[in-house]
Coordinates of C-alpha atoms in Angstrom, one line a residue:
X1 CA -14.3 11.3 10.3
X2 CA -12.1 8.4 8.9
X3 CA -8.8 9.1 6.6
X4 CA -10.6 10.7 3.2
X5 CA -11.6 13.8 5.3
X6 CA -7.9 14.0 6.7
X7 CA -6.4 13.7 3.4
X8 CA -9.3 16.7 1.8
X9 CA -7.4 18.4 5.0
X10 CA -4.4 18.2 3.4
X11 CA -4.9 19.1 0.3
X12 CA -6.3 22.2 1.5
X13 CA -3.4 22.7 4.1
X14 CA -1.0 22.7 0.8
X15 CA -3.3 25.2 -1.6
X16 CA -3.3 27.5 1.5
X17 CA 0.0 27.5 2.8
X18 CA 2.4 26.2 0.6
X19 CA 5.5 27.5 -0.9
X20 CA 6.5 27.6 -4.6
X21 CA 9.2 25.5 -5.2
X22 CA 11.0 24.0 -8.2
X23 CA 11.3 20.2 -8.8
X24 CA 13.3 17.5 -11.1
X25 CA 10.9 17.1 -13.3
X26 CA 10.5 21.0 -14.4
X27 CA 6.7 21.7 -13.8
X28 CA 7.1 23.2 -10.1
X29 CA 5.7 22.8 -7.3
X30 CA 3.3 24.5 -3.9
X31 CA 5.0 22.7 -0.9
X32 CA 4.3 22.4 3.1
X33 CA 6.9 20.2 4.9
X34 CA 6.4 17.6 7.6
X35 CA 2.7 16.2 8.1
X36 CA 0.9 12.9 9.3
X37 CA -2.1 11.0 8.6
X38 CA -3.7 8.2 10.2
X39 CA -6.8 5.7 10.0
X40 CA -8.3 3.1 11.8
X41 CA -8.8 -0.1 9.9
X42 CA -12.1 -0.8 10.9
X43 CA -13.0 2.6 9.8
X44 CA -13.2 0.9 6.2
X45 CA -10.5 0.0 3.6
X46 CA -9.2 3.5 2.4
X47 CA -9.6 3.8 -0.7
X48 CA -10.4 6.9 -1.6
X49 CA -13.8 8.2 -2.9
X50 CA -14.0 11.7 -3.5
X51 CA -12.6 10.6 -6.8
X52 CA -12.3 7.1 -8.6
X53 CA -9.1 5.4 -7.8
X54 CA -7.5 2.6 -10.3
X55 CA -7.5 -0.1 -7.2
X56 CA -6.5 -3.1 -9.8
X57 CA -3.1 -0.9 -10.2
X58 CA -2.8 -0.6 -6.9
X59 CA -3.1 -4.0 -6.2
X60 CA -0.4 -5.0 -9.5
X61 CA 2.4 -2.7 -8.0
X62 CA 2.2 -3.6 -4.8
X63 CA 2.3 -8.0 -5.6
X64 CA 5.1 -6.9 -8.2
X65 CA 6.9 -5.4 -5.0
X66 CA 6.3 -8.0 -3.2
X67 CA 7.7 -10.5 -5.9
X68 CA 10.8 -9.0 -5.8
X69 CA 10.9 -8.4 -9.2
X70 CA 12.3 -4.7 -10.8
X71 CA 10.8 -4.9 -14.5
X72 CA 8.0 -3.5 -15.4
X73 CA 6.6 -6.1 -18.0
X74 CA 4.8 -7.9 -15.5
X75 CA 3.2 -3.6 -14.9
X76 CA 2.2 -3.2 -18.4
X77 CA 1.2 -6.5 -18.9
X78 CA -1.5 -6.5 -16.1
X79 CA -2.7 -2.9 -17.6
X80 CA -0.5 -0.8 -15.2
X81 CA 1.9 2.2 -16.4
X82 CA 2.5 4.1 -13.6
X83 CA 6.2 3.4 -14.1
X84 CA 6.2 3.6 -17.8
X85 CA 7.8 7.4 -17.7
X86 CA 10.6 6.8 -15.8
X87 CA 11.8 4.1 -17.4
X88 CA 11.5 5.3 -21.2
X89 CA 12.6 8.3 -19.6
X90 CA 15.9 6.5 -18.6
X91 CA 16.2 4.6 -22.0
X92 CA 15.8 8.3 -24.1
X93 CA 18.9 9.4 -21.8
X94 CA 20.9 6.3 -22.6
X95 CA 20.3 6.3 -26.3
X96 CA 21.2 9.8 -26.5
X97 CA 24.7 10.3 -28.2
X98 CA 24.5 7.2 -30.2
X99 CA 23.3 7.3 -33.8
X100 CA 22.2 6.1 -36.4
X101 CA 20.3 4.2 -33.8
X102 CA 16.7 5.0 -33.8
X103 CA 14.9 6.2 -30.5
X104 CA 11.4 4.3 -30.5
X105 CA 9.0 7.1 -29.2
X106 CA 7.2 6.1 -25.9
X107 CA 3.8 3.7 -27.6
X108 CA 6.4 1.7 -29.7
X109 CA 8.7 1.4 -26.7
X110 CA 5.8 -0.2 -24.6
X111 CA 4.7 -2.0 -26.8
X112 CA 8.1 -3.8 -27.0
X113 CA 8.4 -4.3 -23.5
X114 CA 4.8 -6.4 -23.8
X115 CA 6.4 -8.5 -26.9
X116 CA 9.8 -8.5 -27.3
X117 CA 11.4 -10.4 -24.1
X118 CA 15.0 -9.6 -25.4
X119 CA 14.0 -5.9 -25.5
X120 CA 11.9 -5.6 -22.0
X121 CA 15.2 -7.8 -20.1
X122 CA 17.5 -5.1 -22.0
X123 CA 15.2 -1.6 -21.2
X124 CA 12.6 -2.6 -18.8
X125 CA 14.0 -2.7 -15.4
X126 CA 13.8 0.0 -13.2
X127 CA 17.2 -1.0 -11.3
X128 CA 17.3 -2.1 -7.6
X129 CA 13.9 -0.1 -6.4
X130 CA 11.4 -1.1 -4.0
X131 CA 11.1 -5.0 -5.2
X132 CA 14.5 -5.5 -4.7
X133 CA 15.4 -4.0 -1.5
X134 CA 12.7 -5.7 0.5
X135 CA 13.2 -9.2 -0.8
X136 CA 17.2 -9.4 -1.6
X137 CA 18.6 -6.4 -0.4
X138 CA 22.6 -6.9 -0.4
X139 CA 22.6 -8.8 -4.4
X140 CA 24.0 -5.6 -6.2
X141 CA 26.6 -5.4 -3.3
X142 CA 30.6 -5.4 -3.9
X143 CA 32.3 -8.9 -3.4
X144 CA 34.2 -7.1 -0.9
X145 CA 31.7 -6.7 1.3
X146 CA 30.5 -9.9 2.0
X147 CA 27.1 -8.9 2.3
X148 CA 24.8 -12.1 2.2
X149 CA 21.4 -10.9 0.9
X150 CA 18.5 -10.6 2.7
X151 CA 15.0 -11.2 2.6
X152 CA 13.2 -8.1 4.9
X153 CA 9.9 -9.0 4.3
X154 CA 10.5 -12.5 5.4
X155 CA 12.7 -12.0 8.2
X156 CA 9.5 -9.5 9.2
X157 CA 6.9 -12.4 8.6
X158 CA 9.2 -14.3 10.7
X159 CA 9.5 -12.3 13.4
X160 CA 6.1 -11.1 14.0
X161 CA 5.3 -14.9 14.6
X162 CA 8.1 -15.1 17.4
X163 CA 8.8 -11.8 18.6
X164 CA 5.7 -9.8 18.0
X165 CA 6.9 -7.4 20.6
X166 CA 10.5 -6.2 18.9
X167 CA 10.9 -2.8 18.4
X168 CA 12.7 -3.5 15.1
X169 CA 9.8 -4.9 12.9
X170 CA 11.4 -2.7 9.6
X171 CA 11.5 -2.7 6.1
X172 CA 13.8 0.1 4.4
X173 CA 13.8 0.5 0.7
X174 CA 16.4 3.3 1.5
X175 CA 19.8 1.6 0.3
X176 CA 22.1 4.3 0.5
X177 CA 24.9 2.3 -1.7
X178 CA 22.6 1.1 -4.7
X179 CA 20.6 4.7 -4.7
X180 CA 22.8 5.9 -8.0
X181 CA 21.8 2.4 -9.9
X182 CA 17.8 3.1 -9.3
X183 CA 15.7 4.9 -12.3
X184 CA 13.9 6.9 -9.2
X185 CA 14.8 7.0 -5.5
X186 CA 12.0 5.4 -3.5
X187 CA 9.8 8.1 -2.7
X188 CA 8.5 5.9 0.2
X189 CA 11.7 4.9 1.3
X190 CA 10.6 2.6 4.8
X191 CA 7.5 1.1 6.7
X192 CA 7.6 -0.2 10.9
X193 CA 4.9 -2.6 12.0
X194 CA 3.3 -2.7 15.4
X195 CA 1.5 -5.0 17.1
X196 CA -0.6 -5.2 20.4
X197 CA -2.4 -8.2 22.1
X198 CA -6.7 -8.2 21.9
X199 CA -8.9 -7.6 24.7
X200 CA -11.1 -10.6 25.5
X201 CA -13.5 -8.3 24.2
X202 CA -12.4 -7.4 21.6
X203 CA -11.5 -11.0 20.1
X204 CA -15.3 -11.8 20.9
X205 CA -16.8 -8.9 18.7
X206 CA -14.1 -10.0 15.9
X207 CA -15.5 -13.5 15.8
X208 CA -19.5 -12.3 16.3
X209 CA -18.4 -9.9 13.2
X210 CA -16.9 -12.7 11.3
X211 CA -19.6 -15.5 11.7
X212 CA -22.2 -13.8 12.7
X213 CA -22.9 -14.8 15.8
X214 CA -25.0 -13.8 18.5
X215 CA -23.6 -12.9 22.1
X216 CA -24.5 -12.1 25.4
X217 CA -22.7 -8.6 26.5
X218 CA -21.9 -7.5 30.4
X219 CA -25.3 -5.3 30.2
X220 CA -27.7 -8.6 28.7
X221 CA -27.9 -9.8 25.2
X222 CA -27.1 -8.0 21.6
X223 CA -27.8 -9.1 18.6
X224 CA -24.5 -9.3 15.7
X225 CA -24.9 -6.2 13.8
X226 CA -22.7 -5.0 11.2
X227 CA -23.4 -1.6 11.2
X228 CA -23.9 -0.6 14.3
X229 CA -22.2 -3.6 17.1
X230 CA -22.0 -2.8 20.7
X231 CA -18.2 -4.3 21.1
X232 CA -17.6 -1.8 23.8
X233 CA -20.4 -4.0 25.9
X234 CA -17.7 -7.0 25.2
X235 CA -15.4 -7.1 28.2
X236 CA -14.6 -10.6 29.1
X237 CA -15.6 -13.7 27.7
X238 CA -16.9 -17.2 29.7
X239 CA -14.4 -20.4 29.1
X240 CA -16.9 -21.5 26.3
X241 CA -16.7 -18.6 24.5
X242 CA -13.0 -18.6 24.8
X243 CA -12.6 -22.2 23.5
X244 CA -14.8 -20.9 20.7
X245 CA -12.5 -18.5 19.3
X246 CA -9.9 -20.2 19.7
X247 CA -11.6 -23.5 17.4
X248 CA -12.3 -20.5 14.6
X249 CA -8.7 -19.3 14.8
X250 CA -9.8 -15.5 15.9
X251 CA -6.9 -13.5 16.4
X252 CA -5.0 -12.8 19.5
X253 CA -3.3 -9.5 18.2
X254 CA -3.6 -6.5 16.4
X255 CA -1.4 -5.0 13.9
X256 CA -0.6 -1.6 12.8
X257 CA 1.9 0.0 10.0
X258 CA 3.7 3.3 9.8
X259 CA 5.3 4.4 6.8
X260 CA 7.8 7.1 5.6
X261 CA 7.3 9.2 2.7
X262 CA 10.5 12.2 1.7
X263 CA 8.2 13.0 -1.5
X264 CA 4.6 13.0 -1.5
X265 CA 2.6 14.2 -4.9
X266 CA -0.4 14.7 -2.8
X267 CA -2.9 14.1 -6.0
X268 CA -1.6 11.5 -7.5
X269 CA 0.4 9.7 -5.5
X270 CA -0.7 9.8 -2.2
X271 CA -3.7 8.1 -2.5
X272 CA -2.4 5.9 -4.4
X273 CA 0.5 5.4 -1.4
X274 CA -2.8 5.4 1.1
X275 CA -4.4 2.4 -0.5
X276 CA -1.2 0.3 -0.8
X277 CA 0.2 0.4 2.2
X278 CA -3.2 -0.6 3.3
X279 CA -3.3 -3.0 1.3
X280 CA 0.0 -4.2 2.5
X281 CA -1.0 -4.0 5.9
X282 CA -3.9 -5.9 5.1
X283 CA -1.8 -8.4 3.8
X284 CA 0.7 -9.2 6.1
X285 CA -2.3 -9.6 8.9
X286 CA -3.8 -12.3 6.8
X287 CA -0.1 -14.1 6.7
X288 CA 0.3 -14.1 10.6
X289 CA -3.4 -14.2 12.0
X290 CA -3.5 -10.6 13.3
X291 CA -6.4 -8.2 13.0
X292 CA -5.4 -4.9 11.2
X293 CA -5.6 -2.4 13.7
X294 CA -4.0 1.4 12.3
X295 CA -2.7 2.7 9.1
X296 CA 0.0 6.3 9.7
X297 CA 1.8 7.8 7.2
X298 CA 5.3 10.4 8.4
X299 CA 5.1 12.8 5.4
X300 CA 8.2 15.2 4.4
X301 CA 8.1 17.1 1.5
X302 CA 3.7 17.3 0.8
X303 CA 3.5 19.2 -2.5
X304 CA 1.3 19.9 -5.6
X305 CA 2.8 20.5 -9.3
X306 CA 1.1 23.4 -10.3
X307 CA -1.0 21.4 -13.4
X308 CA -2.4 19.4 -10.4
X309 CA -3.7 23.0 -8.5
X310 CA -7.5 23.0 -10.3
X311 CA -8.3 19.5 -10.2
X312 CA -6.9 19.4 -5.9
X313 CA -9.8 22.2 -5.9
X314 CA -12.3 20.1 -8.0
X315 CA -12.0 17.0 -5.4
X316 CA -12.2 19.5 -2.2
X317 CA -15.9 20.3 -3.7
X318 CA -16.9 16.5 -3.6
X319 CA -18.8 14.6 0.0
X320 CA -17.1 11.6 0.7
X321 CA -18.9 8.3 0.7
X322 CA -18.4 5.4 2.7
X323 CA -15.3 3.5 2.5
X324 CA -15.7 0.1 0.9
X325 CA -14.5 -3.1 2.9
X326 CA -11.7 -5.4 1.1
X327 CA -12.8 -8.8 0.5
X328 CA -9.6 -11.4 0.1
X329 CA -11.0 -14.5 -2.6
X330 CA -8.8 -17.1 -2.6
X331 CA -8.8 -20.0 -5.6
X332 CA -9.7 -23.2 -4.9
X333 CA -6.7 -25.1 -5.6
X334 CA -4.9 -22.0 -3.7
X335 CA -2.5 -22.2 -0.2
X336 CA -3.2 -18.3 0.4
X337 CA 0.4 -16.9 1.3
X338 CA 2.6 -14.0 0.9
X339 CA 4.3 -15.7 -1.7
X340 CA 1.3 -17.2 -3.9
X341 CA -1.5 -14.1 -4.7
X342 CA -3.3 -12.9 -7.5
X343 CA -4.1 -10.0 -8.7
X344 CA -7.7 -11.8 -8.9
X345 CA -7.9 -12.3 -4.7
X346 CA -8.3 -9.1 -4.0
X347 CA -11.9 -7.5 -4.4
X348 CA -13.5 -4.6 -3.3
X349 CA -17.5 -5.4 -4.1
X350 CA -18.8 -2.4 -2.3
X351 CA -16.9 0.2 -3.8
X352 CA -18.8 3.9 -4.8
X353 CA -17.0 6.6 -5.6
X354 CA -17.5 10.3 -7.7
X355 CA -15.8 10.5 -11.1
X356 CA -12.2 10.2 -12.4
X357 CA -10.2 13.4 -12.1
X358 CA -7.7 13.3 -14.8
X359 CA -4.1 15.2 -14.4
X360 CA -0.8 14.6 -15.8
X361 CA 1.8 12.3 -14.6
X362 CA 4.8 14.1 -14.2
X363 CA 7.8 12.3 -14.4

């Protein structure tokens, strides 16, 4: 059981219990309130497979959040439009009420935003969403205040190489005072980070797992396998094997992520929400030398529109396959950090999954 059969859980926990309910964007909803999911890292990366998931988008939204950056040029330059509804969406509102301009329908409106950099800097950002808030929350703030911005996901990086311990490794994209200048309140509106120190065993089946190498266990000798490796044999290592982690730089910790979600489209977006904070957990592990350990998600409001009903029964029909593993290729010339990835580095070689299931976007 890893995190795909939790989330076919849920989907069937909404069909059979949820409640009709209107919504913003019109098209209603069947709604449960108040769920969790979790999954072990070394489960596999969870990227879902009961249908094909668009993991180069993932990977583009969540280095454009990470970048600070609010436009979505860099999206729909990189082939992602996941955000291309709410912000044409906010530009049809704005020209409303002001002829003779013409109101570019939604292709030619794109396609501006990819050519014309007067036109994307004018319509294209989204406002202070998720970008914005975790690398300079406080810039849109009053004089007044005297609010010096801040960097979250720094100050986390910074932390969890001094204080892995703290109880107050946050991010909140939640910014009560700037929530009327965003094009769409961050559905995921905060993530927590935990971390907890490795066994001795469990730092020696990390580096037999990494380098393949053979070692001896409390009950005689194993063999590395991949598939099948007896790390609960590991218990304690000798002072040569200890020295020998420590020359290939094996982690001393592991790291976990919780996040917090008020609105969950559970066909669309969740999976989509699964795989990036994944991702992101991924990530931040690789920037502090930490093994990813679990990956939760606090869920409020866990609906489907109505036009997502038949295609939510389509996927419950489909056997999950096996996860895939996420490989991290870094350029030569490359200094691997937070702040210098490609969309390029991140690979998942391994990946099978059944067919696309198509539904509508609603924004």
């Amino acid at each position: 059981m890893n995190i795909e059969h939790d989330y076919l859980k849920l989907l069937k926990d909404v069909l059979d219990n949820g409640k009709e309910k209107g919504d913003r964007t019109g098209t209603g909803t069947i709604s449960v309130f108040g769920r969790q999911i979790r999954h072990k890292m070394s489960e596999g990366f969870p990227l879902l497979t009961t249908k094909k998931m668009y993991w180069k988008g993932i990977v583009t939204e969540l280095l454009w959040f990470l970048s600070g950056d609010t436009n979505i040029k860099y999206l729909v330059d990189n082939g992602c439009n996941i955000w291309n509804g709410d912000v044409y969406r906010a530009y049809e509102i704005s020209m409303i009420g002001n002829p003779p301009k013409k109101i570019l329908n939604k292709d030619e409106f794109i396609l501006n935003i990819k050519t014309d950099d007067e036109f994307a800097n004018k319509w294209g950002d989204l406002g202070p969403i998720y970008g914005r808030q975790w690398r300079n929350w406080g810039s849109g703030a009053l004089e007044d205040k005297y609010l010096d911005n801040i960097d979250q996901i720094q100050n986390l990086i910074e932390q969890l190489k001094t204080n892995p311990d703290s109880r107050r490794l946050m991010v909140n994209a939640w910014n009560v005072g700037e929530l009327d200048q965003m094009t769409l309140p961050p559905c995921h509106y905060g993530f927590q980070v935990y971390t907890r120190e490795l066994s001795e065993g469990e730092r020696l089946w990390i580096c037999s797992q990494r380098h393949h190498i053979r070692f001896g266990t409390n009950d005689g000798p194993t063999w590395y396998n991949p598939d099948n490796p007896d790390r609960d044999k590991l218990k304690w290592m000798t002072e040569e094997q200890r020295q020998l982690c420590d020359y290939k730089n094996i982690p001393t910790r592991a790291i976990s992520l919780m996040w917090n979600q008020r609105s969950v489209d559970t066909f669309l977006g969740l999976p989509f929400n699964i795989a990036s904070y994944g991702l992101l957990l991924e990530i931040i592990a690789k920037e502090v030398n930490m093994v990813p350990d679990e990956l939760i998600g606090n869920l409020g409001d866990v609906h489907l529109y109505k036009n997502h009903i038949e295609q939510a029964k389509e996927q419950l029909t489909r056997e999950p396959k096996r996860l895939p593993t996420l490989e991290i290729i870094e350029r030569e010339e490359q200094n691997f950090s937070m702040d210098e990835m490609y969309i390029d580095n991140f690979q998942f070689p391994n990946y099978q999954s059944h067919p696309t299931i198509k539904a509508p976007l609603n924004n």
